[in-house]
Amino acid sequence: MADLLKQGKTVRSIDIKPQDEWYQVHPDAENLQADLSLLDAAMSGTEGASEVFMLAADMGGMGFIENNKALCMLSVLTSTHMLQAAQAHGVERYFYSSSACVYAAGKQTDTAVTALVEADAYPAQPEDGYGWEKLFTERMCRHFLEDYGLTTRVARYHNVYGPEGTWTGGREKAPAAVCRKIAEASISGEHHIDIWGDGEQTRSFMYIDDCVQGSQMILAGESPEPVNLGSSELVSINQLVSIVEKIAGVSCERHYQLDAPQGVRGRNSDNTLINEIYGWEPSITLADGLAQTYAWVYDQVKRSQG
Amino acid sequence: MADLLKQGKTVRSIDIKPQDEWYQVHPDAENLQADLSLLDAAMSGTEGASEVFMLAADMGGMGFIENNKALCMLSVLTSTHMLQAAQAHGVERYFYSSSACVYAAGKQTDTAVTALVEADAYPAQPEDGYGWEKLFTERMCRHFLEDYGLTTRVARYHNVYGPEGTWTGGREKAPAAVCRKIAEASISGEHHIDIWGDGEQTRSFMYIDDCVQGSQMILAGESPEPVNLGSSELVSINQLVSIVEKIAGVSCERHYQLDAPQGVRGRNSDNTLINEIYGWEPSITLADGLAQTYAWVYDQVKRSQG
């Protein structure tokens, strides 16, 4: 958003939340509250737009996704109405943020992962609910391109994190949750942390600035096929915790909650395709990104405690 | 519809087509024209209903499906809004007609088929467009049951045919198309027929009366999992043509159009599950069903020729 404005573009930002709950409101953008799952809202939301970044979905971390499968599938209304509206308004380029959750769970059962290449999505067995909606909409994007000529571009996001994102309330993802827990420990002086699972599950995490750059690149690019957009710096959740501890200058006793949602056992992004096509891949290190994120989350925790 | 009325039920029938294009209008039913892809129409359509048979979709034979993938996926709006509406109105039982098109194409490459069991749908590689929408909605039915308590039941229809169905215009399926072509040959005296592909592709076809009985049985039943609803009488398209020729008392020269859409190479319904659960499977023979169908299609052709 900030980046698009900096480029001199006219920006309309739409979110279902009331504006006082937005993490960022840019006064230079047109800022609307609307429920894009409704056809009328999608139609008026895309009116006059030449480019659409379709990032809207009911989502959250594993705790949310595993307990809200029907709700996650209902995002298909937003996905479908936005495609219809973009096509009706003659939008020039349409970006859809898909997810690493489209990948078959059977290929993610080991912490020592083979990174996922784009073709691994088929034959399909995505994450229940959320992943199915993402994969279905990827395919709809393809058919809107082939059948209706709408220029659609799809990125498969792998675990985006950064400041100005959900950090509490049940929908936050691992990096924000870990930052919050360690900030709370640091502030309270009670140095322990609850970790979902045994902490050995692995992931890669992409800092928001890489995500912003990569998304615009993919939208402007020529690949009609979905492309991984993720960091290939693989860490375990335990390593993630250690990095944040170092940033915070605390060390916490770790309590492992073995019954908590954990998602797949291991997942990394194979960046061969994005490198081939664009000669680029996300490169901001987890240590650098988490330093920014921790500082912001720490402020939120401080502020929320009055 | 006729069957439900006979049971003394109050029936509301909804179709997107203007009523003068309906194949059947039962005066004892409430007959509405509405576009159920719109939330409002789905809401008013399900108001007061205790049972819903959700059969609406943009569909047709292979010629239609292969050339209208985006359109077929857009049926997801009807599928989703109807589920939402049924849940909002406290519908007691919700039937969804899925399709054999959910099955992975890789398991249907041979005319000498192994019949498809329900588990063959996963890992998923359904028919492009149409099959993906059906599989996605099957899964949404499951999550509406698990997350929201709506009693959903799903049947996977295998090639339904019979009188009072689409027989011309590009959306008709193989049995109706073959009946029409042979009726035209019989009436014109020009005894030749165009067949899509080499005619050796295999299928099973379910007569509408079996479909009506099976659908009600599955709706009333206890299986939350999708169940095949199809005949296990496997024939090639060439055999299908021969049966209709015999009924019509003509013999046609066959012209094979090898470039025409053919769908998968071979497909049959494994009826182990439906037999186990309900002690029943579709049993009306193709010869009997086609006799009824041919007679009706012949009348339509005659009438259309004035």
Coordinates of C-alpha atoms in Angstrom, one line a residue:
Chain A
M1 CA 0.0 0.0 0.0
A2 CA 2.6 2.5 1.2
D3 CA 4.8 1.2 -1.7
L4 CA 2.1 1.7 -4.3
L5 CA 1.5 5.2 -3.1
K6 CA 5.2 6.0 -3.2
Q7 CA 5.1 5.0 -6.9
G8 CA 2.5 7.7 -7.4
K9 CA -0.4 5.2 -7.9
T10 CA -3.9 6.0 -6.9
V11 CA -4.8 3.4 -4.3
R12 CA -8.1 2.1 -3.0
S13 CA -7.9 0.0 0.1
I14 CA -10.8 -2.2 1.1
D15 CA -11.1 -4.2 4.3
I16 CA -14.1 -5.8 6.0
K17 CA -13.0 -4.5 9.4
P18 CA -14.1 -1.1 10.7
Q19 CA -11.4 1.4 10.0
D20 CA -10.4 1.8 13.7
E21 CA -9.3 -1.8 13.7
W22 CA -7.0 -1.5 10.7
Y23 CA -3.3 -1.8 11.4
Q24 CA -2.5 0.8 8.8
V25 CA -4.6 3.6 7.4
H26 CA -2.9 5.7 4.7
P27 CA -4.5 9.1 4.4
D28 CA -3.5 9.4 0.8
A29 CA -5.4 6.2 -0.2
E30 CA -9.2 5.9 -0.6
N31 CA -10.0 3.7 2.4
L32 CA -13.3 1.7 2.4
Q33 CA -14.9 -0.7 4.7
A34 CA -16.8 -3.3 2.7
D35 CA -17.6 -7.0 2.7
L36 CA -16.2 -8.2 -0.6
S37 CA -18.0 -11.6 -0.2
L38 CA -21.1 -9.7 -1.5
L39 CA -21.3 -9.2 -5.2
D40 CA -22.3 -5.6 -5.0
A41 CA -19.4 -4.6 -2.8
A42 CA -17.0 -6.5 -5.1
M43 CA -18.5 -4.6 -8.1
S44 CA -18.2 -1.2 -6.6
G45 CA -14.8 -2.0 -5.0
T46 CA -13.2 -2.8 -8.3
E47 CA -14.8 0.0 -10.3
G48 CA -12.2 2.1 -12.2
A49 CA -9.4 -0.2 -11.1
S50 CA -6.6 -1.2 -13.5
E51 CA -4.9 -3.5 -11.1
V52 CA -6.3 -5.6 -8.3
F53 CA -4.4 -7.2 -5.4
M54 CA -6.8 -9.7 -4.1
L55 CA -5.5 -10.5 -0.6
A56 CA -8.8 -10.9 1.2
A57 CA -9.6 -14.1 3.0
D58 CA -10.9 -15.4 6.3
M59 CA -7.7 -16.8 7.8
G60 CA -5.3 -17.1 10.6
G61 CA -2.7 -19.4 12.1
M62 CA -3.1 -23.1 12.4
G63 CA -5.2 -22.8 15.6
F64 CA -7.8 -20.7 13.6
I65 CA -7.6 -22.7 10.3
E66 CA -8.0 -26.1 11.9
N67 CA -11.1 -25.0 13.9
N68 CA -12.8 -23.0 11.1
K69 CA -12.8 -25.1 8.0
A70 CA -16.3 -24.2 6.7
L71 CA -15.6 -20.5 7.4
C72 CA -12.3 -20.7 5.5
M73 CA -14.0 -22.3 2.5
L74 CA -16.6 -19.4 2.5
S75 CA -13.8 -17.1 1.3
V76 CA -14.6 -18.6 -2.0
L77 CA -17.4 -16.0 -2.3
T78 CA -15.0 -13.2 -2.0
S79 CA -12.6 -14.9 -4.4
T80 CA -15.3 -15.6 -7.0
H81 CA -17.1 -12.2 -6.8
M82 CA -13.8 -10.3 -7.1
L83 CA -12.9 -12.2 -10.2
Q84 CA -16.3 -11.6 -11.7
A85 CA -16.2 -7.9 -10.8
A86 CA -12.6 -7.5 -12.1
Q87 CA -13.6 -9.1 -15.4
A88 CA -16.8 -7.0 -15.6
H89 CA -14.8 -3.8 -15.1
G90 CA -12.0 -4.7 -17.6
V91 CA -9.3 -4.8 -14.9
E92 CA -5.9 -5.1 -16.7
R93 CA -4.0 -7.2 -14.2
Y94 CA -5.4 -9.3 -11.3
F95 CA -3.2 -10.6 -8.5
Y96 CA -4.3 -13.5 -6.3
S97 CA -2.5 -14.4 -3.1
S98 CA -2.7 -18.2 -2.8
S99 CA -0.9 -20.1 -0.1
A100 CA 1.6 -22.9 0.7
C101 CA -1.5 -24.6 2.2
V102 CA -2.4 -25.8 -1.3
Y103 CA 0.4 -28.4 -1.1
A104 CA -0.4 -32.0 -0.3
A105 CA 0.0 -32.8 3.3
G106 CA 1.5 -36.1 2.5
K107 CA 4.6 -34.3 1.1
Q108 CA 5.1 -32.4 4.4
T109 CA 5.3 -35.1 7.0
D110 CA 9.0 -34.8 7.8
T111 CA 10.9 -31.9 9.5
A112 CA 13.9 -32.6 7.1
V113 CA 11.8 -31.3 4.2
T114 CA 12.4 -31.4 0.5
A115 CA 11.3 -27.9 -0.5
L116 CA 7.9 -27.8 -2.3
V117 CA 8.0 -27.1 -6.1
E118 CA 4.9 -25.7 -7.7
A119 CA 3.9 -29.1 -9.3
D120 CA 3.7 -30.7 -5.9
A121 CA 0.2 -29.3 -5.5
Y122 CA -1.0 -32.1 -7.8
P123 CA -2.6 -34.6 -7.4
A124 CA -4.2 -32.5 -4.7
Q125 CA -4.6 -33.1 -1.0
P126 CA -4.4 -29.6 0.4
E127 CA -4.9 -28.4 4.0
D128 CA -8.5 -29.0 4.9
G129 CA -10.8 -26.0 4.3
Y130 CA -8.4 -23.2 3.9
G131 CA -6.0 -24.9 1.5
W132 CA -8.9 -26.2 -0.7
E133 CA -10.3 -22.7 -1.1
K134 CA -6.9 -21.4 -2.2
L135 CA -6.3 -24.2 -4.7
F136 CA -9.9 -23.9 -6.1
T137 CA -9.4 -20.2 -6.6
E138 CA -6.0 -20.6 -8.2
R139 CA -7.7 -22.8 -10.8
M140 CA -10.6 -20.3 -11.2
C141 CA -8.0 -17.6 -11.9
R142 CA -6.5 -19.8 -14.6
H143 CA -9.9 -20.4 -16.3
F144 CA -10.8 -16.7 -16.1
L145 CA -7.6 -16.0 -18.0
E146 CA -8.2 -18.8 -20.5
D147 CA -11.9 -18.4 -21.0
Y148 CA -12.4 -14.7 -20.4
G149 CA -9.0 -13.1 -21.1
L150 CA -8.6 -11.6 -17.6
T151 CA -4.9 -11.4 -16.9
T152 CA -4.6 -13.2 -13.6
R153 CA -1.3 -13.8 -11.7
V154 CA -1.0 -16.1 -8.7
A155 CA 1.6 -16.3 -5.9
R156 CA 1.7 -19.0 -3.3
Y157 CA 2.6 -17.1 -0.1
H158 CA 4.7 -19.0 2.4
N159 CA 4.1 -17.7 6.0
V160 CA 4.2 -13.9 5.7
Y161 CA 5.1 -11.9 8.8
G162 CA 6.1 -8.5 9.9
P163 CA 5.0 -5.4 11.8
E164 CA 1.4 -4.1 11.4
G165 CA -0.1 -7.5 11.4
T166 CA -2.3 -9.7 13.6
W167 CA -0.4 -10.4 16.8
T168 CA -3.1 -11.5 19.3
G169 CA -6.7 -12.7 19.5
G170 CA -6.3 -16.2 18.0
R171 CA -5.7 -15.5 14.4
E172 CA -2.0 -14.5 14.7
K173 CA 0.6 -16.8 13.1
A174 CA 3.7 -18.3 14.7
P175 CA 6.2 -15.4 14.3
A176 CA 3.8 -12.8 15.8
A177 CA 2.7 -15.2 18.5
V178 CA 6.2 -16.0 19.5
C179 CA 7.1 -12.3 19.5
R180 CA 4.1 -11.5 21.7
K181 CA 4.8 -14.4 24.1
I182 CA 8.4 -13.3 24.5
A183 CA 7.5 -9.7 24.9
E184 CA 5.0 -10.6 27.6
A185 CA 7.7 -12.7 29.3
S186 CA 10.2 -9.9 29.0
I187 CA 7.8 -7.3 30.4
S188 CA 6.5 -9.5 33.2
G189 CA 9.8 -11.0 34.1
E190 CA 8.2 -14.5 34.0
H191 CA 10.5 -16.1 31.6
H192 CA 8.6 -19.1 30.2
I193 CA 6.9 -19.7 26.9
D194 CA 4.2 -22.1 25.6
I195 CA 5.1 -23.7 22.3
W196 CA 2.6 -25.6 20.1
G197 CA 3.9 -29.1 19.5
D198 CA 7.5 -30.2 20.2
G199 CA 8.9 -27.1 18.4
E200 CA 10.7 -29.3 15.9
Q201 CA 8.2 -28.7 13.1
T202 CA 9.9 -26.6 10.4
R203 CA 8.8 -23.7 8.2
S204 CA 10.2 -20.8 6.3
F205 CA 8.9 -17.3 6.9
M206 CA 8.8 -14.4 4.5
Y207 CA 9.2 -10.8 5.7
I208 CA 6.4 -8.4 4.5
D209 CA 8.8 -6.2 2.5
D210 CA 9.9 -9.2 0.4
C211 CA 6.2 -10.1 0.0
V212 CA 5.3 -6.6 -1.2
Q213 CA 8.1 -6.6 -3.7
G214 CA 7.5 -10.1 -5.0
S215 CA 3.8 -9.7 -5.3
Q216 CA 4.2 -6.6 -7.6
M217 CA 6.8 -8.4 -9.6
I218 CA 4.6 -11.4 -10.2
L219 CA 1.6 -9.2 -11.1
A220 CA 3.7 -7.4 -13.7
G221 CA 5.3 -10.6 -14.9
E222 CA 4.4 -13.0 -17.6
S223 CA 3.9 -16.3 -15.8
P224 CA 0.2 -17.4 -15.9
E225 CA 1.1 -20.3 -13.6
P226 CA 1.2 -20.0 -9.8
V227 CA 4.6 -19.2 -8.4
N228 CA 6.0 -19.9 -4.9
L229 CA 6.6 -16.6 -3.0
G230 CA 8.4 -17.5 0.1
S231 CA 11.8 -17.5 1.8
S232 CA 13.9 -20.6 1.6
E233 CA 15.5 -20.0 5.0
L234 CA 14.2 -23.1 6.8
V235 CA 13.9 -23.0 10.6
S236 CA 12.3 -25.0 13.3
I237 CA 9.9 -23.3 15.7
N238 CA 12.5 -23.8 18.4
Q239 CA 15.0 -22.0 16.3
L240 CA 12.5 -19.2 15.7
V241 CA 12.0 -18.9 19.4
S242 CA 15.8 -18.7 19.9
I243 CA 16.1 -15.9 17.4
V244 CA 13.4 -13.8 19.1
E245 CA 14.9 -14.6 22.5
K246 CA 18.2 -13.2 21.3
I247 CA 16.6 -10.1 20.0
A248 CA 14.7 -9.6 23.2
G249 CA 17.7 -10.4 25.4
V250 CA 15.8 -13.0 27.4
S251 CA 15.8 -16.7 27.7
C252 CA 12.6 -18.6 28.4
E253 CA 11.7 -21.9 29.8
R254 CA 9.9 -23.8 27.1
H255 CA 6.6 -25.6 27.7
Y256 CA 5.6 -27.8 24.9
Q257 CA 1.9 -28.3 24.3
L258 CA 1.8 -31.5 22.4
D259 CA -2.0 -31.4 21.8
A260 CA -2.0 -28.0 20.2
P261 CA -2.5 -27.5 16.4
Q262 CA 0.7 -27.8 14.5
G263 CA -0.1 -28.1 10.9
V264 CA 2.2 -30.0 8.6
R265 CA 5.4 -31.3 10.1
G266 CA 7.8 -29.5 7.8
R267 CA 7.5 -27.1 4.8
N268 CA 9.9 -25.0 2.8
S269 CA 9.6 -23.1 -0.5
D270 CA 11.5 -24.3 -3.5
N271 CA 12.5 -21.1 -5.3
T272 CA 13.8 -22.5 -8.5
L273 CA 10.9 -21.2 -10.6
I274 CA 10.8 -17.7 -9.2
N275 CA 14.6 -17.5 -9.6
E276 CA 14.3 -18.8 -13.2
I277 CA 11.6 -16.4 -14.2
Y278 CA 12.5 -13.3 -12.3
G279 CA 16.1 -13.8 -11.1
W280 CA 14.9 -12.9 -7.6
E281 CA 13.7 -14.5 -4.4
P282 CA 12.9 -13.3 -1.0
S283 CA 16.1 -12.6 0.8
I284 CA 15.5 -10.6 4.0
T285 CA 16.8 -12.8 6.8
L286 CA 14.6 -14.0 9.6
A287 CA 16.9 -12.3 12.1
D288 CA 16.5 -8.9 10.4
G289 CA 12.7 -9.3 9.8
L290 CA 12.1 -10.5 13.4
A291 CA 14.0 -7.6 14.8
Q292 CA 11.5 -5.2 13.1
T293 CA 8.6 -7.4 14.1
Y294 CA 9.5 -7.9 17.7
A295 CA 10.0 -4.2 18.2
W296 CA 6.5 -3.5 16.9
V297 CA 4.8 -6.3 18.8
Y298 CA 6.6 -5.3 21.9
D299 CA 5.1 -1.8 21.6
Q300 CA 1.6 -3.3 21.1
V301 CA 1.9 -5.5 24.2
K302 CA 3.2 -2.5 26.3
R303 CA 0.4 -0.3 25.0
S304 CA -2.3 -3.0 25.6
Q305 CA -1.2 -3.4 29.2
G306 CA -1.8 0.3 29.7
Chain B
M1 CA -40.5 -33.8 -8.1
A2 CA -43.5 -35.9 -9.2
D3 CA -42.4 -38.5 -6.7
L4 CA -42.2 -36.1 -3.8
L5 CA -45.7 -34.7 -4.7
K6 CA -47.0 -38.3 -4.8
Q7 CA -45.7 -38.7 -1.2
G8 CA -47.9 -35.8 -0.2
K9 CA -45.0 -33.4 0.3
T10 CA -45.2 -29.7 -0.3
V11 CA -42.8 -29.0 -3.1
R12 CA -41.1 -25.8 -4.2
S13 CA -39.2 -26.1 -7.5
I14 CA -36.7 -23.4 -8.5
D15 CA -34.9 -23.1 -11.9
I16 CA -33.0 -20.2 -13.5
K17 CA -34.8 -20.8 -16.8
P18 CA -38.0 -19.0 -17.7
Q19 CA -40.9 -21.4 -16.9
D20 CA -41.8 -21.9 -20.6
E21 CA -38.4 -23.5 -21.0
W22 CA -38.8 -26.0 -18.2
Y23 CA -39.1 -29.7 -19.3
Q24 CA -41.7 -30.3 -16.6
V25 CA -44.0 -28.0 -14.7
H26 CA -46.0 -29.6 -11.9
P27 CA -49.1 -27.5 -11.2
D28 CA -49.3 -28.9 -7.6
A29 CA -45.8 -27.5 -6.8
E30 CA -44.7 -24.0 -6.2
N31 CA -42.7 -23.2 -9.3
L32 CA -40.2 -20.3 -9.2
Q33 CA -37.8 -18.8 -11.6
A34 CA -34.7 -17.6 -9.7
D35 CA -31.0 -17.3 -10.0
L36 CA -29.8 -19.2 -7.0
S37 CA -26.2 -17.9 -7.5
L38 CA -27.5 -14.8 -5.8
L39 CA -27.6 -14.8 -2.0
D40 CA -31.0 -13.2 -1.8
A41 CA -32.6 -15.7 -4.1
A42 CA -31.0 -18.6 -2.2
M43 CA -32.3 -17.2 1.0
S44 CA -35.9 -16.8 -0.1
G45 CA -35.7 -20.0 -2.1
T46 CA -35.0 -22.1 1.0
E47 CA -37.3 -20.2 3.4
G48 CA -39.6 -22.7 5.2
A49 CA -37.9 -25.7 3.6
S50 CA -37.2 -28.8 5.8
E51 CA -35.4 -30.7 3.0
V52 CA -33.4 -29.3 0.1
F53 CA -32.3 -31.2 -3.0
M54 CA -29.5 -29.0 -4.4
L55 CA -29.2 -30.1 -8.0
A56 CA -28.5 -26.7 -9.6
A57 CA -25.3 -26.3 -11.7
D58 CA -24.2 -24.9 -15.0
M59 CA -23.5 -28.1 -16.8
G60 CA -23.8 -30.2 -19.9
G61 CA -22.1 -33.0 -21.7
M62 CA -18.3 -33.1 -22.4
G63 CA -18.6 -30.7 -25.3
F64 CA -20.0 -28.1 -22.9
I65 CA -17.8 -28.9 -19.9
E66 CA -14.5 -28.8 -21.8
N67 CA -15.3 -25.4 -23.4
N68 CA -16.8 -23.7 -20.3
K69 CA -14.4 -24.3 -17.4
A70 CA -14.7 -20.9 -15.8
L71 CA -18.5 -21.0 -16.1
C72 CA -18.7 -24.4 -14.5
M73 CA -16.6 -23.2 -11.6
L74 CA -18.9 -20.3 -11.1
S75 CA -21.6 -22.8 -9.9
V76 CA -19.7 -22.5 -6.6
L77 CA -21.7 -19.4 -6.0
T78 CA -25.0 -21.3 -6.1
S79 CA -23.5 -24.2 -4.1
T80 CA -22.2 -21.9 -1.4
H81 CA -25.1 -19.6 -1.1
M82 CA -27.5 -22.5 -0.9
L83 CA -25.5 -24.1 1.9
Q84 CA -25.5 -20.7 3.8
A85 CA -29.2 -20.2 3.2
A86 CA -30.1 -23.8 4.3
Q87 CA -28.1 -23.4 7.4
A88 CA -29.6 -20.0 8.2
H89 CA -33.1 -21.4 7.8
G90 CA -32.5 -24.5 9.9
V91 CA -33.1 -26.9 7.0
E92 CA -33.2 -30.5 8.4
R93 CA -31.6 -32.4 5.6
Y94 CA -29.6 -31.1 2.6
F95 CA -28.9 -33.2 -0.4
Y96 CA -26.1 -32.3 -2.8
S97 CA -25.7 -33.9 -6.2
S98 CA -22.0 -34.3 -6.9
S99 CA -20.6 -36.1 -9.9
A100 CA -18.4 -38.9 -11.1
C101 CA -16.4 -36.0 -12.6
V102 CA -14.7 -35.6 -9.2
Y103 CA -12.6 -38.7 -9.8
A104 CA -9.0 -38.4 -10.9
A105 CA -8.6 -38.6 -14.6
G106 CA -5.5 -40.7 -14.2
K107 CA -7.7 -43.5 -12.9
Q108 CA -9.9 -43.4 -16.0
T109 CA -7.4 -43.8 -18.9
D110 CA -8.5 -47.3 -20.0
T111 CA -11.7 -48.6 -21.5
A112 CA -11.4 -51.8 -19.5
V113 CA -12.0 -49.9 -16.3
T114 CA -11.7 -50.8 -12.7
A115 CA -14.9 -49.3 -11.3
L116 CA -14.3 -46.2 -9.2
V117 CA -14.7 -46.5 -5.4
E118 CA -15.4 -43.4 -3.4
A119 CA -11.8 -43.1 -2.0
D120 CA -10.5 -42.9 -5.6
A121 CA -11.4 -39.1 -5.5
Y122 CA -8.2 -38.6 -3.4
P123 CA -5.5 -37.4 -3.9
A124 CA -7.5 -35.2 -6.2
Q125 CA -7.2 -34.5 -9.9
P126 CA -10.8 -34.1 -11.0
E127 CA -12.2 -33.0 -14.4
D128 CA -11.0 -29.4 -15.1
G129 CA -13.6 -26.8 -14.0
Y130 CA -16.7 -28.8 -13.5
G131 CA -15.2 -31.6 -11.5
W132 CA -13.3 -29.2 -9.2
E133 CA -16.4 -27.3 -8.4
K134 CA -18.2 -30.6 -7.4
L135 CA -15.3 -31.8 -5.3
F136 CA -14.9 -28.4 -3.6
T137 CA -18.6 -28.3 -2.7
E138 CA -18.6 -31.9 -1.5
R139 CA -16.0 -30.8 1.0
M140 CA -17.9 -27.7 2.0
C141 CA -21.0 -29.9 2.7
R142 CA -18.8 -32.0 5.0
H143 CA -17.5 -28.9 6.9
F144 CA -21.0 -27.4 7.1
L145 CA -22.0 -30.6 8.8
E146 CA -19.0 -30.8 11.1
D147 CA -18.7 -27.1 11.9
Y148 CA -22.4 -25.9 11.7
G149 CA -24.4 -29.0 12.3
L150 CA -26.3 -28.9 8.9
T151 CA -27.2 -32.5 8.0
T152 CA -25.7 -32.7 4.5
R153 CA -25.8 -35.8 2.3
V154 CA -23.8 -36.2 -0.9
A155 CA -24.3 -38.5 -3.9
R156 CA -21.9 -38.7 -6.8
Y157 CA -24.1 -39.0 -9.9
H158 CA -22.8 -41.1 -12.8
N159 CA -24.3 -40.0 -16.1
V160 CA -28.0 -39.5 -15.4
Y161 CA -30.3 -39.8 -18.5
G162 CA -34.0 -40.1 -19.3
P163 CA -37.0 -38.3 -20.8
E164 CA -37.7 -34.7 -20.0
G165 CA -34.1 -33.7 -20.1
T166 CA -31.8 -31.6 -22.4
W167 CA -31.7 -33.3 -25.8
T168 CA -30.3 -30.6 -28.1
G169 CA -28.5 -27.3 -28.1
G170 CA -25.0 -28.3 -27.0
R171 CA -25.6 -29.2 -23.4
E172 CA -27.1 -32.6 -23.9
K173 CA -25.2 -35.7 -22.8
A174 CA -24.4 -38.8 -24.8
P175 CA -27.6 -40.8 -24.3
A176 CA -29.9 -37.9 -25.3
A177 CA -27.5 -36.9 -28.2
V178 CA -27.4 -40.5 -29.5
C179 CA -31.2 -40.8 -29.3
R180 CA -31.6 -37.4 -31.1
K181 CA -29.2 -38.3 -33.9
I182 CA -30.8 -41.7 -34.5
A183 CA -34.3 -40.2 -34.4
E184 CA -33.2 -37.6 -37.0
A185 CA -31.7 -40.4 -39.1
S186 CA -34.8 -42.5 -38.8
I187 CA -37.1 -39.6 -39.7
S188 CA -34.9 -38.3 -42.6
G189 CA -34.0 -41.7 -43.9
E190 CA -30.4 -40.7 -44.0
H191 CA -28.9 -43.4 -41.9
H192 CA -25.6 -42.2 -40.7
I193 CA -24.5 -40.9 -37.3
D194 CA -21.6 -38.8 -36.0
I195 CA -19.9 -40.3 -33.0
W196 CA -17.4 -38.3 -30.8
G197 CA -14.1 -40.2 -30.6
D198 CA -13.7 -43.8 -31.7
G199 CA -16.8 -44.9 -29.8
E200 CA -14.8 -47.3 -27.6
Q201 CA -14.8 -45.0 -24.6
T202 CA -16.8 -46.7 -21.8
R203 CA -19.3 -45.4 -19.3
S204 CA -22.3 -46.4 -17.2
F205 CA -25.6 -44.6 -17.4
M206 CA -28.2 -44.2 -14.7
Y207 CA -31.9 -43.9 -15.6
I208 CA -33.7 -41.0 -14.0
D209 CA -36.1 -43.2 -11.9
D210 CA -33.1 -44.9 -10.2
C211 CA -31.6 -41.5 -9.6
V212 CA -34.8 -40.1 -8.0
Q213 CA -35.1 -43.2 -5.8
G214 CA -31.4 -43.3 -4.8
S215 CA -31.2 -39.5 -4.1
Q216 CA -34.1 -39.7 -1.6
M217 CA -32.7 -42.8 0.0
I218 CA -29.3 -41.1 0.5
L219 CA -30.8 -38.0 1.8
A220 CA -32.8 -40.0 4.4
G221 CA -29.8 -42.2 5.2
E222 CA -27.0 -42.0 7.7
S223 CA -23.8 -41.7 5.6
P224 CA -22.1 -38.3 5.9
E225 CA -19.6 -39.4 3.3
P226 CA -20.2 -39.0 -0.5
V227 CA -21.7 -42.2 -2.0
N228 CA -21.6 -43.3 -5.7
L229 CA -25.0 -43.2 -7.3
G230 CA -24.7 -44.8 -10.7
S231 CA -25.4 -47.9 -12.6
S232 CA -22.7 -50.5 -12.9
E233 CA -23.8 -51.7 -16.3
L234 CA -20.7 -50.7 -18.4
V235 CA -21.1 -50.0 -22.1
S236 CA -19.0 -48.4 -24.8
I237 CA -20.5 -45.5 -26.8
N238 CA -20.7 -47.9 -29.8
Q239 CA -22.7 -50.3 -27.7
L240 CA -25.0 -47.5 -26.6
V241 CA -25.5 -46.6 -30.3
S242 CA -26.4 -50.2 -31.1
I243 CA -29.0 -50.4 -28.3
V244 CA -30.7 -47.2 -29.6
E245 CA -30.5 -48.5 -33.2
K246 CA -32.3 -51.6 -32.1
I247 CA -35.0 -49.7 -30.3
A248 CA -35.4 -47.4 -33.4
G249 CA -35.3 -50.3 -35.8
V250 CA -32.6 -48.6 -38.0
S251 CA -28.9 -49.2 -38.6
C252 CA -26.7 -46.2 -39.2
E253 CA -23.3 -45.7 -40.8
R254 CA -21.0 -44.5 -38.1
H255 CA -18.7 -41.5 -38.7
Y256 CA -16.1 -41.1 -36.0
Q257 CA -15.0 -37.6 -35.1
L258 CA -11.7 -38.2 -33.5
D259 CA -11.1 -34.6 -32.6
A260 CA -14.4 -34.1 -30.7
P261 CA -14.4 -33.9 -26.9
Q262 CA -14.5 -37.4 -25.3
G263 CA -13.8 -36.9 -21.6
V264 CA -12.1 -39.7 -19.8
R265 CA -11.4 -43.0 -21.6
G266 CA -13.4 -45.3 -19.3
R267 CA -15.5 -45.0 -16.2
N268 CA -17.8 -47.1 -14.1
S269 CA -19.4 -46.9 -10.7
D270 CA -18.2 -49.2 -8.0
N271 CA -21.4 -49.9 -6.0
T272 CA -20.0 -51.7 -3.0
L273 CA -20.6 -48.8 -0.6
I274 CA -24.2 -48.1 -1.6
N275 CA -25.0 -51.8 -1.5
E276 CA -23.4 -52.1 1.9
I277 CA -25.1 -49.1 3.4
Y278 CA -28.5 -49.3 1.7
G279 CA -28.7 -52.8 0.2
W280 CA -29.7 -51.2 -3.1
E281 CA -28.2 -50.0 -6.3
P282 CA -29.5 -48.6 -9.6
S283 CA -30.9 -51.6 -11.6
I284 CA -33.0 -50.2 -14.5
T285 CA -31.3 -51.7 -17.6
L286 CA -29.9 -49.4 -20.2
A287 CA -32.2 -51.1 -22.8
D288 CA -35.3 -50.3 -20.7
G289 CA -34.2 -46.8 -19.9
L290 CA -33.2 -46.0 -23.4
A291 CA -36.6 -47.3 -24.8
Q292 CA -38.3 -44.6 -22.7
T293 CA -35.8 -42.0 -23.5
Y294 CA -35.8 -42.6 -27.3
A295 CA -39.6 -42.5 -27.5
W296 CA -39.6 -39.1 -25.8
V297 CA -36.6 -37.7 -27.8
Y298 CA -38.2 -38.9 -31.0
D299 CA -41.3 -36.9 -30.2
Q300 CA -39.3 -33.8 -29.5
V301 CA -37.4 -34.1 -32.8
K302 CA -40.7 -34.7 -34.7
R303 CA -42.3 -31.7 -33.0
S304 CA -39.3 -29.5 -33.6
Q305 CA -39.4 -30.3 -37.3
G306 CA -43.0 -29.1 -37.3

